[in-house]
Each structure stands twice: as C-alpha cells, then as structure tokens.
Amino acid sequence: MNIINLLKKSALAAVLAGFCHSALAELHIIIPGGPGGGWDTTARSVGEALMKSGLESRTSFQNMSGGGGGRAIAYMIEIGNKKNDILMVNSTPIVIRALSGAIPYSHRDLTPVANLIADYGAFVVRNDSPLTSWQQVIEQLKANPAGLKFAGGSARGSMDHLVAARAIAAAGIPGRNLRYIPYDAGGQAKAGLLSGEVELLSTGLSEALELANGGQARILAMTAEQPVADYPDIPTLKSLGYDMSFTNWRGFFAAPGTPAEQIAAYNATLQKMLQTPEWESVRARNGWLNLYQGPQEFAAALAEQEQELKQVMLDLGFIRN
C-alpha cells in the first residue's frame, strides 16, 4: 500500500472515530414526569450546566410521565444498556412509591449512578391569599382539618403528600386528615394553585422559588434543617417552632447492566460539572445544596432511606405492615 492510500485510510478512520465519538457525546436524560416539576427542573439544569461549561456538546431530554414514574423505570429496564449515554433523573419518590406499592419497581431495579443535590419541601400560597404565615395555616387546620386543600405534583401517598402530612403532624394535627389534591407533575399542580382550585401547594423549594420570583406566589415555610444561605428570609418549620425537617435527594440512574466503566465515566463528568461556575449559578438559583454521592455511597443511602421512610409511612397510616 502506498503512502497516499495509507493517509487516506487513516483520514477515513479519524473521521469515523470522530463521528462515533460525537454520536455518543449527546447525553439523553429521561424525566419520569411532566414539564415543570422538580425532576424536569433538575434534568434541564444539569443539562444547562454541562453544555455551558463545555463538558457535553449536547444534552437532550424526554418527559415520560405515567404510572407514578413507573413508565419511565420500565423503559429504562426494557432498553437495558442497548443505548449509550442515557440516564434517568429521580429522587425520594422512587423509594416512597415502591414502599406504597404504587410502582412494581424499586431503586434496586436500576443502576445507581450518582446523587447530586439536596432539595427541600416548601409550602406556597398565591400572592393574593389571605394566608400570610404558616402559623395561620396551622390555626385554620386545627379549627377545620378539611378546610384547606393542598396541591401536589404527584399521587396520594407520594412525596408531596407525605411532606405536607408530616408538616401538619408536627403541629399536632393528624397527617392522615390532610386534604391533598394530586396533580400529574409539578406544572399542573402550580396551575391548580394559581387558578384557585387549591389554597396551598406542597412542592420542592426550587419550584417554589420559580413561582415566588415570578411574583405569582409567596413561600410560607420550607423543610430545611436550618435556613438556606441563598434565601435566609424563608422560614424553616424548625425556626417556627415545629420539629420537622425533610431533605429530598435528586440524582441519576442508568439502565440495569450498564458497565462499571460507563458509570465511572458519568461520575467523572458530573464531578467536574459540580466544580464549574455554570453549575454554581444553577445551584444558587434553585436553592439547592450540593450533596454528591458516588454509586456505592448512593446505593447505601437509598437502602437507609428506605428503612426510615417505611417507619414514617407506617406511623402516618400511609402503608400497613
């Protein structure tokens, strides 16, 4: 083979290698709920930071609501590792819904990749609401437990419901008496609040901040253990005298059977992202706390949370032994 043909073959190989690399460079994120909720915000914020920092050339998203998140999990199980660079965002609801029997899967059916952040629960009212403090909410509920409707972007017995039930239980009101109205994902729950269908919204702090910063709503309280440095004026339940806190992790899972080297590559990219100013901008905007855990630590934390939430759900009457 002469030198010209050798160079041509080398050039072709380089082009093909570049094509294969670019085909795998797009990270595709499955979002197990509709637009506007916490999963959607997390996925798109991570994608934003990855692309703006240059760690990914392109990130795509697919909202796949249905079955309380079960449809998206079934999809991940079905595709196995047939597709490269595909992740699913999830959070505490994957544990709660498995415990309640709402989905026939658990976190063990997927491959834990990494936990990234901690978010908190928040309780929101419209700007024109006569409710101006969490204390007023508790007073009204003590007088009439069914007098206020809480919206949530997930089914009865799921995270938004559980957090609100625990919050009122901390004030001596039976959590099972909460009047909870479920919506399909956070976007519809926000619409329910703003339309006046419900008086309060139980949601994540990042979604609550979006409404508050848009001038549409007020945040009455949140569930962090202590005030969030980025938003010190938002009271915590503990600062108001109620012994309740709740932290919602948000992280990523891969399909079952994903090779260990691929999981390591995901983690290397995500760890780099967490050190970028682009991520810091996203984190502060949403009021999140960095809570990175690699695959082994993440899996252990999931198992521990599963046991803790099982007892909470038994105590509130959400499940039975």
Tab-separated table of C-alpha atoms in Angstrom:
chain	number	residue	atom	x	y	z
A	1	MET	CA	0.000	0.000	0.000
A	2	ASN	CA	1.476	3.370	-0.968
A	3	ILE	CA	1.725	6.299	1.374
A	4	ILE	CA	-1.191	8.182	-0.274
A	5	ASN	CA	-3.630	5.305	0.240
A	6	LEU	CA	-2.396	4.843	3.803
A	7	LEU	CA	-3.024	8.501	4.561
A	8	LYS	CA	-6.500	8.280	3.004
A	9	LYS	CA	-7.364	5.248	5.145
A	10	SER	CA	-6.003	6.981	8.248
A	11	ALA	CA	-8.055	10.078	7.499
A	12	LEU	CA	-11.186	7.995	6.980
A	13	ALA	CA	-10.588	6.190	10.249
A	14	ALA	CA	-10.193	9.513	12.020
A	15	VAL	CA	-13.444	10.798	10.545
A	16	LEU	CA	-15.286	7.640	11.529
A	17	ALA	CA	-13.816	7.785	15.023
A	18	GLY	CA	-14.909	11.391	15.331
A	19	PHE	CA	-18.386	10.509	14.125
A	20	CYS	CA	-18.696	7.693	16.660
A	21	HIS	CA	-17.497	9.985	19.434
A	22	SER	CA	-19.994	12.687	18.563
A	23	ALA	CA	-22.814	10.138	18.364
A	24	LEU	CA	-22.055	9.175	21.952
A	25	ALA	CA	-21.428	12.729	23.116
A	26	GLU	CA	-25.115	13.538	23.441
A	27	LEU	CA	-26.396	12.737	26.903
A	28	HIS	CA	-30.086	11.812	26.849
A	29	ILE	CA	-31.986	12.265	30.132
A	30	ILE	CA	-35.299	10.547	30.849
A	31	ILE	CA	-37.610	12.611	33.090
A	32	PRO	CA	-40.270	10.410	34.755
A	33	GLY	CA	-42.856	13.223	34.984
A	34	GLY	CA	-44.305	16.089	33.002
A	35	PRO	CA	-42.830	19.554	32.441
A	36	GLY	CA	-42.471	21.998	35.296
A	37	GLY	CA	-41.787	19.648	38.191
A	38	GLY	CA	-38.688	19.001	40.262
A	39	TRP	CA	-37.369	16.199	38.054
A	40	ASP	CA	-37.797	18.373	34.974
A	41	THR	CA	-36.030	21.314	36.628
A	42	THR	CA	-33.165	19.133	37.826
A	43	ALA	CA	-32.603	17.406	34.489
A	44	ARG	CA	-32.665	20.609	32.463
A	45	SER	CA	-30.494	22.481	34.968
A	46	VAL	CA	-27.856	19.737	34.840
A	47	GLY	CA	-28.031	19.784	31.053
A	48	GLU	CA	-27.629	23.559	31.067
A	49	ALA	CA	-24.526	23.387	33.268
A	50	LEU	CA	-22.981	20.550	31.254
A	51	MET	CA	-23.374	22.357	27.948
A	52	LYS	CA	-22.457	25.866	29.120
A	53	SER	CA	-19.319	24.505	30.799
A	54	GLY	CA	-18.367	22.598	27.636
A	55	LEU	CA	-18.464	19.174	29.308
A	56	GLU	CA	-21.160	17.985	26.889
A	57	SER	CA	-21.728	19.175	23.352
A	58	ARG	CA	-25.432	18.388	23.517
A	59	THR	CA	-27.959	17.175	26.058
A	60	SER	CA	-31.487	16.064	25.188
A	61	PHE	CA	-34.497	15.412	27.384
A	62	GLN	CA	-37.573	13.199	27.254
A	63	ASN	CA	-40.539	13.704	29.588
A	64	MET	CA	-42.116	10.313	30.229
A	65	SER	CA	-44.908	10.652	32.771
A	66	GLY	CA	-47.264	7.867	33.731
A	67	GLY	CA	-47.656	5.209	36.366
A	68	GLY	CA	-46.258	7.382	39.146
A	69	GLY	CA	-42.845	7.225	37.494
A	70	GLY	CA	-43.212	3.526	36.750
A	71	ARG	CA	-43.441	4.014	32.991
A	72	ALA	CA	-40.011	5.636	32.831
A	73	ILE	CA	-38.456	2.960	35.054
A	74	ALA	CA	-39.977	0.224	32.875
A	75	TYR	CA	-38.484	1.923	29.828
A	76	MET	CA	-35.028	2.002	31.424
A	77	ILE	CA	-35.309	-1.692	32.315
A	78	GLU	CA	-36.526	-2.579	28.818
A	79	ILE	CA	-33.716	-0.825	26.946
A	80	GLY	CA	-31.096	-2.235	29.317
A	81	ASN	CA	-27.723	-0.980	28.160
A	82	LYS	CA	-28.669	-1.115	24.469
A	83	LYS	CA	-28.433	2.665	24.205
A	84	ASN	CA	-25.371	4.629	25.175
A	85	ASP	CA	-25.349	7.805	27.277
A	86	ILE	CA	-28.876	7.606	28.666
A	87	LEU	CA	-29.724	8.440	32.265
A	88	MET	CA	-32.903	8.885	34.297
A	89	VAL	CA	-33.295	11.568	36.933
A	90	ASN	CA	-35.152	10.612	40.099
A	91	SER	CA	-35.482	11.442	43.782
A	92	THR	CA	-37.105	10.324	47.018
A	93	PRO	CA	-40.415	9.362	45.306
A	94	ILE	CA	-38.805	6.264	43.795
A	95	VAL	CA	-38.414	4.973	47.361
A	96	ILE	CA	-41.832	6.141	48.586
A	97	ARG	CA	-43.779	4.761	45.619
A	98	ALA	CA	-42.068	1.400	45.848
A	99	LEU	CA	-42.921	1.168	49.561
A	100	SER	CA	-46.549	2.098	48.911
A	101	GLY	CA	-46.877	-0.387	46.061
A	102	ALA	CA	-47.698	2.380	43.594
A	103	ILE	CA	-44.986	1.063	41.255
A	104	PRO	CA	-43.809	-2.548	40.840
A	105	TYR	CA	-40.151	-1.489	40.840
A	106	SER	CA	-37.590	-0.046	43.225
A	107	HIS	CA	-34.199	1.615	43.016
A	108	ARG	CA	-32.696	-1.897	43.012
A	109	ASP	CA	-34.041	-2.491	39.507
A	110	LEU	CA	-31.773	0.254	38.152
A	111	THR	CA	-28.079	1.108	38.372
A	112	PRO	CA	-27.364	3.990	40.782
A	113	VAL	CA	-25.014	6.489	39.146
A	114	ALA	CA	-24.729	9.493	41.440
A	115	ASN	CA	-26.672	11.645	43.837
A	116	LEU	CA	-26.088	15.335	43.105
A	117	ILE	CA	-28.187	17.630	45.250
A	118	ALA	CA	-30.437	18.089	48.234
A	119	ASP	CA	-33.678	19.984	47.764
A	120	TYR	CA	-36.281	20.780	50.388
A	121	GLY	CA	-40.040	20.828	50.643
A	122	ALA	CA	-41.809	24.182	50.540
A	123	PHE	CA	-45.370	25.375	51.143
A	124	VAL	CA	-46.670	28.050	48.823
A	125	VAL	CA	-49.760	30.275	48.523
A	126	ARG	CA	-50.848	32.699	45.813
A	127	ASN	CA	-49.827	36.311	46.243
A	128	ASP	CA	-53.429	37.322	46.887
A	129	SER	CA	-54.008	34.618	49.507
A	130	PRO	CA	-55.292	35.743	52.925
A	131	LEU	CA	-52.822	33.249	54.414
A	132	THR	CA	-49.681	35.206	55.232
A	133	SER	CA	-47.866	32.782	57.556
A	134	TRP	CA	-47.534	29.070	58.266
A	135	GLN	CA	-48.913	29.714	61.746
A	136	GLN	CA	-52.189	30.867	60.151
A	137	VAL	CA	-52.322	27.645	58.126
A	138	ILE	CA	-51.947	25.576	61.285
A	139	GLU	CA	-54.601	27.626	63.131
A	140	GLN	CA	-57.109	27.106	60.303
A	141	LEU	CA	-56.359	23.383	60.098
A	142	LYS	CA	-56.806	22.972	63.850
A	143	ALA	CA	-60.206	24.643	63.563
A	144	ASN	CA	-61.170	22.695	60.438
A	145	PRO	CA	-58.750	19.987	59.202
A	146	ALA	CA	-60.574	19.719	55.856
A	147	GLY	CA	-60.841	23.468	55.352
A	148	LEU	CA	-57.704	23.885	53.246
A	149	LYS	CA	-56.726	21.965	50.122
A	150	PHE	CA	-53.063	21.194	49.411
A	151	ALA	CA	-51.925	20.543	45.844
A	152	GLY	CA	-49.018	18.282	44.958
A	153	GLY	CA	-47.426	17.192	41.715
A	154	SER	CA	-47.699	13.502	42.494
A	155	ALA	CA	-50.217	10.877	43.593
A	156	ARG	CA	-51.753	10.464	47.013
A	157	GLY	CA	-49.291	8.856	49.392
A	158	SER	CA	-46.298	10.158	47.457
A	159	MET	CA	-43.646	12.681	48.449
A	160	ASP	CA	-45.567	15.982	48.199
A	161	HIS	CA	-48.382	14.402	50.225
A	162	LEU	CA	-46.026	12.813	52.752
A	163	VAL	CA	-44.089	16.045	53.367
A	164	ALA	CA	-47.253	18.078	53.918
A	165	ALA	CA	-48.720	15.388	56.198
A	166	ARG	CA	-45.533	15.327	58.290
A	167	ALA	CA	-45.534	19.139	58.484
A	168	ILE	CA	-49.030	19.356	59.964
A	169	ALA	CA	-48.388	16.311	62.178
A	170	ALA	CA	-45.533	18.288	63.752
A	171	ALA	CA	-48.197	20.771	64.888
A	172	GLY	CA	-50.326	18.034	66.470
A	173	ILE	CA	-52.755	17.615	63.548
A	174	PRO	CA	-53.149	14.003	62.314
A	175	GLY	CA	-51.327	13.815	58.974
A	176	ARG	CA	-53.882	11.418	57.544
A	177	ASN	CA	-56.518	14.187	57.845
A	178	LEU	CA	-54.739	16.374	55.282
A	179	ARG	CA	-56.898	17.255	52.288
A	180	TYR	CA	-54.490	16.540	49.451
A	181	ILE	CA	-55.285	17.064	45.745
A	182	PRO	CA	-52.920	15.162	43.408
A	183	TYR	CA	-51.841	16.512	40.011
A	184	ASP	CA	-49.753	14.941	37.260
A	185	ALA	CA	-46.364	16.619	37.854
A	186	GLY	CA	-45.424	19.988	39.264
A	187	GLY	CA	-46.525	22.121	36.322
A	188	GLN	CA	-50.163	21.118	36.693
A	189	ALA	CA	-50.005	21.451	40.483
A	190	LYS	CA	-48.745	25.036	40.091
A	191	ALA	CA	-51.610	25.729	37.701
A	192	GLY	CA	-54.047	24.341	40.286
A	193	LEU	CA	-52.724	26.777	42.875
A	194	LEU	CA	-52.728	29.800	40.583
A	195	SER	CA	-56.240	29.049	39.284
A	196	GLY	CA	-57.630	28.905	42.816
A	197	GLU	CA	-58.525	25.208	42.781
A	198	VAL	CA	-56.439	24.767	45.951
A	199	GLU	CA	-55.205	27.064	48.691
A	200	LEU	CA	-51.667	25.699	49.130
A	201	LEU	CA	-49.017	23.926	47.114
A	202	SER	CA	-46.625	21.355	48.578
A	203	THR	CA	-43.610	21.270	46.296
A	204	GLY	CA	-39.828	21.484	46.103
A	205	LEU	CA	-38.051	24.684	47.069
A	206	SER	CA	-36.705	25.188	43.539
A	207	GLU	CA	-40.230	25.109	42.033
A	208	ALA	CA	-41.489	27.364	44.832
A	209	LEU	CA	-38.733	29.888	44.093
A	210	GLU	CA	-39.706	29.935	40.423
A	211	LEU	CA	-43.248	30.955	41.383
A	212	ALA	CA	-42.136	33.446	44.037
A	213	ASN	CA	-39.517	35.076	41.825
A	214	GLY	CA	-42.141	35.423	39.117
A	215	GLY	CA	-44.343	37.389	41.509
A	216	GLN	CA	-47.121	34.811	41.441
A	217	ALA	CA	-46.848	33.308	44.902
A	218	ARG	CA	-45.392	33.507	48.408
A	219	ILE	CA	-43.403	30.845	50.231
A	220	LEU	CA	-44.697	30.428	53.787
A	221	ALA	CA	-42.201	27.835	55.030
A	222	MET	CA	-39.675	25.232	53.976
A	223	THR	CA	-38.338	21.975	55.421
A	224	ALA	CA	-34.566	22.507	55.637
A	225	GLU	CA	-32.868	21.700	58.932
A	226	GLN	CA	-31.630	25.300	59.059
A	227	PRO	CA	-32.117	28.420	56.892
A	228	VAL	CA	-30.707	28.170	53.357
A	229	ALA	CA	-27.830	30.619	52.893
A	230	ASP	CA	-29.042	31.707	49.444
A	231	TYR	CA	-32.542	32.518	50.778
A	232	PRO	CA	-32.222	33.354	54.501
A	233	ASP	CA	-35.608	35.121	54.676
A	234	ILE	CA	-37.620	31.948	54.019
A	235	PRO	CA	-38.537	30.476	57.425
A	236	THR	CA	-37.949	26.822	58.153
A	237	LEU	CA	-40.531	24.809	60.053
A	238	LYS	CA	-37.959	24.355	62.800
A	239	SER	CA	-37.382	28.111	63.085
A	240	LEU	CA	-41.154	28.479	63.531
A	241	GLY	CA	-41.154	26.003	66.407
A	242	TYR	CA	-42.221	22.811	64.589
A	243	ASP	CA	-39.912	19.827	64.950
A	244	MET	CA	-39.913	18.659	61.349
A	245	SER	CA	-37.368	18.720	58.545
A	246	PHE	CA	-37.114	16.897	55.250
A	247	THR	CA	-34.397	16.666	52.619
A	248	ASN	CA	-35.133	15.364	49.143
A	249	TRP	CA	-32.120	13.999	47.253
A	250	ARG	CA	-32.044	14.226	43.471
A	251	GLY	CA	-29.749	12.037	41.437
A	252	PHE	CA	-29.322	9.869	38.380
A	253	PHE	CA	-29.755	6.209	37.493
A	254	ALA	CA	-28.628	4.190	34.484
A	255	ALA	CA	-30.206	1.124	32.967
A	256	PRO	CA	-29.561	-2.252	34.601
A	257	GLY	CA	-26.467	-3.893	33.190
A	258	THR	CA	-24.667	-0.640	32.401
A	259	PRO	CA	-20.906	-1.401	32.506
A	260	ALA	CA	-18.955	-0.171	35.521
A	261	GLU	CA	-16.592	1.824	33.296
A	262	GLN	CA	-19.562	3.751	31.888
A	263	ILE	CA	-20.811	4.529	35.418
A	264	ALA	CA	-17.314	5.750	36.304
A	265	ALA	CA	-17.274	7.975	33.213
A	266	TYR	CA	-20.623	9.518	34.155
A	267	ASN	CA	-19.323	10.260	37.632
A	268	ALA	CA	-16.127	11.815	36.348
A	269	THR	CA	-18.155	14.203	34.177
A	270	LEU	CA	-20.636	15.057	36.919
A	271	GLN	CA	-17.880	15.701	39.460
A	272	LYS	CA	-16.212	18.093	37.014
A	273	MET	CA	-19.539	19.832	36.455
A	274	LEU	CA	-20.026	20.417	40.181
A	275	GLN	CA	-16.813	22.454	40.239
A	276	THR	CA	-17.839	24.840	37.452
A	277	PRO	CA	-19.209	28.394	37.833
A	278	GLU	CA	-22.006	27.388	35.462
A	279	TRP	CA	-23.197	24.799	37.973
A	280	GLU	CA	-22.854	27.209	40.893
A	281	SER	CA	-25.159	29.623	39.084
A	282	VAL	CA	-27.749	26.879	38.586
A	283	ARG	CA	-27.429	25.627	42.167
A	284	ALA	CA	-27.867	29.054	43.772
A	285	ARG	CA	-30.792	29.928	41.519
A	286	ASN	CA	-32.681	26.839	42.688
A	287	GLY	CA	-31.716	26.971	46.371
A	288	TRP	CA	-30.101	23.527	46.202
A	289	LEU	CA	-27.362	22.103	48.401
A	290	ASN	CA	-24.580	20.089	46.744
A	291	LEU	CA	-24.817	16.532	48.062
A	292	TYR	CA	-22.664	14.432	45.754
A	293	GLN	CA	-22.530	10.682	46.368
A	294	GLY	CA	-20.856	8.168	44.073
A	295	PRO	CA	-22.561	4.881	43.133
A	296	GLN	CA	-21.671	2.833	46.219
A	297	GLU	CA	-22.420	5.582	48.725
A	298	PHE	CA	-25.608	6.468	46.832
A	299	ALA	CA	-26.843	2.858	46.918
A	300	ALA	CA	-26.174	2.627	50.656
A	301	ALA	CA	-28.026	5.912	51.289
A	302	LEU	CA	-31.021	4.646	49.306
A	303	ALA	CA	-31.236	1.492	51.411
A	304	GLU	CA	-31.023	3.533	54.611
A	305	GLN	CA	-33.698	5.995	53.467
A	306	GLU	CA	-35.965	3.108	52.521
A	307	GLN	CA	-35.968	1.839	56.103
A	308	GLU	CA	-36.516	5.314	57.594
A	309	LEU	CA	-39.411	6.191	55.278
A	310	LYS	CA	-41.078	2.843	55.819
A	311	GLN	CA	-41.426	3.646	59.509
A	312	VAL	CA	-42.668	7.198	58.810
A	313	MET	CA	-45.288	5.899	56.367
A	314	LEU	CA	-46.431	3.274	58.857
A	315	ASP	CA	-46.750	5.908	61.579
A	316	LEU	CA	-48.841	8.199	59.326
A	317	GLY	CA	-51.057	5.344	58.146
A	318	PHE	CA	-49.893	5.585	54.521
A	319	ILE	CA	-48.975	1.882	54.473
A	320	ARG	CA	-49.636	-1.152	56.635
A	321	ASN	CA	-47.398	-3.988	57.719
